[in-house]
Coordinates of C-alpha atoms in Angstrom, one line a residue:
M1 CA -108.0 -65.8 9.2
S2 CA -107.5 -66.9 13.0
V3 CA -105.0 -65.1 15.0
S4 CA -106.0 -66.7 18.3
Q5 CA -103.0 -69.2 18.6
K6 CA -100.0 -68.3 20.6
H7 CA -97.4 -70.4 18.8
P8 CA -96.5 -70.8 15.0
Y9 CA -97.0 -74.7 15.1
H10 CA -100.1 -76.6 14.0
L11 CA -101.3 -79.1 16.5
V12 CA -103.7 -81.2 14.4
D13 CA -107.1 -81.8 15.9
P14 CA -108.3 -85.5 16.4
S15 CA -109.6 -86.8 13.1
P16 CA -111.4 -90.2 12.1
W17 CA -109.9 -90.2 8.6
P18 CA -106.7 -92.2 9.4
L19 CA -108.6 -94.9 11.1
L20 CA -111.2 -94.8 8.2
G21 CA -108.6 -95.0 5.6
S22 CA -106.7 -97.9 7.4
L23 CA -110.0 -99.9 7.5
G24 CA -110.5 -99.1 3.7
A25 CA -107.0 -100.4 2.9
L26 CA -107.6 -103.5 5.1
A27 CA -110.8 -104.3 3.3
S28 CA -109.4 -103.7 -0.2
T29 CA -106.3 -105.8 0.5
I30 CA -108.4 -108.7 1.8
G31 CA -111.1 -108.3 -0.8
G32 CA -108.4 -108.1 -3.6
V33 CA -106.9 -111.6 -2.4
M34 CA -110.4 -113.1 -2.2
Y35 CA -111.2 -111.9 -5.7
M36 CA -108.1 -113.2 -7.3
H37 CA -108.5 -116.8 -5.9
P38 CA -111.7 -116.5 -6.1
F39 CA -113.8 -116.4 -3.1
A40 CA -117.3 -115.3 -2.8
G41 CA -117.7 -111.7 -1.7
G42 CA -114.3 -110.7 -2.7
A43 CA -115.4 -108.3 -5.4
T44 CA -117.8 -106.7 -3.1
L45 CA -115.2 -106.2 -0.3
L46 CA -112.6 -104.9 -2.8
S47 CA -114.9 -102.3 -4.2
S48 CA -116.1 -101.3 -0.7
G49 CA -112.7 -100.9 0.6
S50 CA -111.5 -99.0 -2.4
G51 CA -114.7 -96.7 -2.1
L52 CA -113.9 -96.1 1.6
I53 CA -110.3 -95.0 0.5
L54 CA -111.5 -92.7 -2.1
Y55 CA -113.8 -91.1 0.4
T56 CA -111.1 -90.8 3.1
M57 CA -109.0 -89.0 0.4
F58 CA -111.6 -86.6 -0.5
V59 CA -112.6 -85.6 3.2
W60 CA -109.0 -85.6 4.4
W61 CA -107.8 -83.3 1.5
R62 CA -110.8 -81.2 1.9
D63 CA -109.8 -80.6 5.6
V64 CA -106.4 -79.5 4.7
P65 CA -107.4 -76.3 2.7
R66 CA -109.8 -75.6 5.5
E67 CA -107.0 -75.6 8.0
S68 CA -104.6 -73.6 5.8
T69 CA -107.0 -71.0 4.2
Y70 CA -109.8 -70.5 6.6
E71 CA -108.4 -71.4 10.1
G72 CA -105.0 -70.0 9.5
H73 CA -103.0 -72.9 10.8
H74 CA -100.5 -73.0 8.2
T75 CA -98.2 -70.4 9.4
K76 CA -94.6 -69.8 7.9
V77 CA -93.1 -72.4 10.2
V78 CA -95.7 -74.9 9.1
Q79 CA -95.3 -74.3 5.5
L80 CA -91.5 -74.8 5.8
G81 CA -92.2 -78.0 7.5
L82 CA -94.4 -79.1 4.7
R83 CA -91.9 -78.1 2.1
Y84 CA -89.2 -80.2 3.8
G85 CA -91.6 -83.2 4.1
F86 CA -92.5 -82.9 0.4
T87 CA -88.7 -82.6 -0.6
L88 CA -88.1 -85.9 1.4
F89 CA -91.1 -87.5 -0.5
I90 CA -89.6 -86.5 -3.7
V91 CA -86.2 -87.9 -2.7
S92 CA -87.9 -91.3 -1.9
E93 CA -89.5 -91.1 -5.5
V94 CA -85.9 -90.8 -6.9
M95 CA -84.8 -93.9 -5.1
F96 CA -87.9 -95.7 -6.4
F97 CA -87.2 -94.9 -10.1
S98 CA -83.5 -95.5 -9.6
A99 CA -84.3 -99.3 -8.9
F100 CA -86.0 -99.5 -12.3
F101 CA -83.1 -97.9 -14.2
R102 CA -80.7 -100.1 -12.4
A103 CA -82.6 -103.2 -13.6
F104 CA -82.6 -101.8 -17.2
F105 CA -79.0 -101.0 -17.3
H106 CA -78.1 -104.5 -15.9
S107 CA -79.2 -106.2 -19.2
P108 CA -77.6 -103.9 -21.9
L109 CA -74.4 -103.5 -19.9
A110 CA -73.8 -107.2 -19.4
P111 CA -76.2 -109.0 -21.8
T112 CA -76.3 -112.8 -20.8
V113 CA -76.6 -115.8 -23.2
E114 CA -80.1 -116.1 -22.4
I115 CA -81.0 -113.0 -24.2
G116 CA -78.7 -113.6 -27.1
A117 CA -75.7 -111.9 -25.6
I118 CA -76.6 -108.7 -27.5
R119 CA -78.6 -105.6 -26.8
P120 CA -81.5 -105.1 -27.3
P121 CA -82.3 -108.8 -26.7
E122 CA -82.8 -111.2 -29.6
G123 CA -86.3 -110.9 -31.1
I124 CA -87.1 -107.6 -29.7
E125 CA -87.9 -104.7 -32.1
V126 CA -87.4 -101.5 -30.2
L127 CA -89.5 -98.3 -30.7
D128 CA -88.3 -95.3 -32.6
P129 CA -87.2 -92.7 -30.0
W130 CA -87.9 -89.9 -32.5
G131 CA -91.4 -90.5 -33.0
I132 CA -94.0 -90.5 -30.1
P133 CA -91.4 -90.6 -27.4
F134 CA -89.6 -87.3 -28.8
L135 CA -93.1 -85.7 -29.2
N136 CA -94.2 -86.7 -25.8
T137 CA -90.9 -85.2 -24.3
L138 CA -91.8 -81.9 -26.0
I139 CA -95.3 -82.2 -24.8
L140 CA -94.2 -83.0 -21.1
L141 CA -91.7 -80.2 -20.9
S142 CA -94.3 -77.7 -22.2
S143 CA -96.6 -78.8 -19.5
G144 CA -93.8 -78.0 -16.9
A145 CA -93.4 -74.7 -18.6
A146 CA -97.1 -74.1 -18.2
V147 CA -97.1 -74.8 -14.5
T148 CA -94.1 -72.4 -14.1
W149 CA -96.2 -69.9 -15.8
A150 CA -99.0 -70.5 -13.2
H151 CA -96.6 -70.1 -10.4
H152 CA -95.4 -66.8 -11.6
A153 CA -99.0 -65.6 -12.1
I154 CA -99.8 -66.5 -8.5
L155 CA -96.7 -64.7 -7.2
T156 CA -97.6 -61.5 -9.1
G157 CA -101.4 -61.8 -8.3
L158 CA -102.6 -62.6 -11.6
E159 CA -105.3 -64.9 -10.6
Q160 CA -107.2 -65.4 -13.9
Q161 CA -104.0 -66.0 -15.7
A162 CA -102.8 -68.7 -13.1
V163 CA -106.1 -70.5 -13.8
Y164 CA -105.4 -70.4 -17.7
A165 CA -101.8 -71.7 -17.1
L166 CA -103.1 -74.6 -15.0
V167 CA -105.6 -75.5 -17.6
A168 CA -102.8 -75.6 -20.2
T169 CA -100.8 -77.7 -17.7
V170 CA -103.6 -80.3 -17.4
W171 CA -104.5 -80.4 -21.0
L172 CA -100.8 -81.1 -22.1
A173 CA -100.6 -83.8 -19.5
L174 CA -103.7 -85.5 -20.9
V175 CA -102.3 -85.4 -24.4
F176 CA -99.0 -86.9 -23.2
T177 CA -101.1 -89.8 -21.4
G178 CA -103.0 -90.4 -24.4
F179 CA -100.0 -90.7 -26.7
Q180 CA -98.4 -93.1 -24.1
G181 CA -101.4 -95.3 -24.0
M182 CA -101.4 -95.3 -27.9
E183 CA -97.7 -96.3 -27.9
Y184 CA -98.4 -99.2 -25.6
V185 CA -101.1 -100.5 -27.7
E186 CA -99.0 -100.3 -30.9
A187 CA -95.7 -101.5 -29.3
P188 CA -94.3 -104.7 -31.1
F189 CA -93.3 -106.4 -27.6
T190 CA -95.3 -106.9 -24.4
I191 CA -94.3 -106.9 -20.6
S192 CA -93.7 -110.8 -20.6
D193 CA -91.1 -110.5 -23.6
G194 CA -88.2 -110.9 -21.2
I195 CA -86.1 -108.4 -19.3
Y196 CA -86.4 -105.7 -21.9
G197 CA -90.3 -105.7 -22.0
S198 CA -90.6 -106.0 -18.2
T199 CA -88.3 -103.1 -17.4
F200 CA -89.6 -100.9 -20.2
F201 CA -93.2 -101.2 -19.2
L202 CA -92.5 -100.9 -15.5
A203 CA -90.4 -97.9 -15.9
T204 CA -92.5 -96.1 -18.4
G205 CA -95.8 -97.4 -16.9
F206 CA -95.0 -96.3 -13.2
H207 CA -93.8 -93.0 -14.7
G208 CA -97.2 -92.8 -16.6
F209 CA -98.9 -93.4 -13.3
H210 CA -97.0 -90.6 -11.7
V211 CA -98.1 -88.3 -14.7
I212 CA -101.7 -89.1 -14.0
I213 CA -101.2 -88.1 -10.3
G214 CA -99.3 -85.0 -11.4
T215 CA -102.5 -84.2 -13.5
L216 CA -104.8 -84.5 -10.6
F217 CA -102.6 -82.0 -8.6
P218 CA -103.0 -79.0 -11.0
I219 CA -106.7 -79.9 -11.4
I220 CA -107.2 -79.4 -7.7
C221 CA -104.9 -76.4 -7.7
G222 CA -106.9 -74.8 -10.5
I223 CA -110.1 -75.2 -8.6
R224 CA -108.6 -73.8 -5.5
Q225 CA -107.1 -70.8 -7.6
Y226 CA -110.6 -70.1 -9.1
L227 CA -111.9 -70.2 -5.5
G228 CA -109.4 -67.7 -4.3
N229 CA -107.6 -70.0 -1.9
F230 CA -104.0 -69.1 -3.0
S231 CA -102.2 -65.6 -2.4
P232 CA -98.6 -64.6 -3.4
S233 CA -97.5 -65.3 0.2
H234 CA -99.6 -68.4 0.9
H235 CA -99.7 -71.2 -1.6
S236 CA -97.6 -74.0 -0.4
G237 CA -100.1 -76.6 -1.8
F238 CA -99.4 -75.3 -5.2
E239 CA -95.7 -75.4 -4.6
A240 CA -96.0 -79.0 -3.8
A241 CA -97.9 -79.7 -6.9
A242 CA -95.4 -77.6 -9.1
W243 CA -92.6 -79.5 -7.6
Y244 CA -94.2 -82.8 -8.2
R245 CA -94.8 -81.6 -11.8
H246 CA -91.2 -80.8 -12.4
F247 CA -90.0 -84.0 -10.8
V248 CA -92.2 -86.0 -13.3
D249 CA -90.7 -83.9 -16.2
V250 CA -87.1 -84.4 -15.2
V251 CA -87.6 -88.2 -14.6
W252 CA -89.0 -88.6 -18.0
L253 CA -85.7 -87.4 -19.5
F254 CA -84.0 -90.5 -18.1
P255 CA -86.2 -93.2 -19.7
F256 CA -86.2 -91.2 -23.1
V257 CA -82.3 -91.0 -23.2
S258 CA -81.6 -94.4 -21.6
I259 CA -84.4 -96.6 -22.6
Y260 CA -85.8 -95.2 -26.0
W261 CA -82.7 -93.9 -27.4
W262 CA -79.6 -95.5 -25.9
G263 CA -81.4 -98.9 -25.2
G264 CA -82.2 -99.3 -28.9
L265 CA -78.6 -98.4 -30.3

């Protein structure tokens, strides 16, 4: 680890990845518009831009472990700043989901004539909350417990045990996602079935998307743990992944209670 720097802060070296990622986002946006209208070459531009974004994500995130693990730039002060930044990101995610719950509560608390003046709306057959939703709740909470197990294993220097715990975290998250997809296929209503279908699929769908992102985090952390990148005193990347995993777990309790259970009463 490098000890040559004379201050605790990380002055990031010039990097081409922000510019490359911006060009990829621009290309994918223009390509998406061209593809949906459709214009010739839209699909090619969309796929090229998306590929550029994925490549940028790979090389940019590859550089971060290099800076922290091998070059020693992530000092205690830098790690503290990263924790503050990720905390603010989670706060922004809370605001994001609050908008969906506010939209859902507006309908059952003041049902309008257009939806039959009742809740759930006229013609909507709600899902049984004590079937797949309750099972998925147990699975997701178990996944959160597994990532906590991994955290304690890292803190105590049990490297192999941490890898096993992260494998369990990923496996449980994949099972949750599979059951969620099966529920969508078998749901007796669609996203176009009025306000109930729209808010149901938006809230649970965006949560499912966050579960997928929260599954990729432990996969990368598992690989890094296997390679020996984490230590009891230096694992802020894992902490961010664990916080995100717990955030996803807590958020799920709100749609389970409000949408699945209370929304179907």
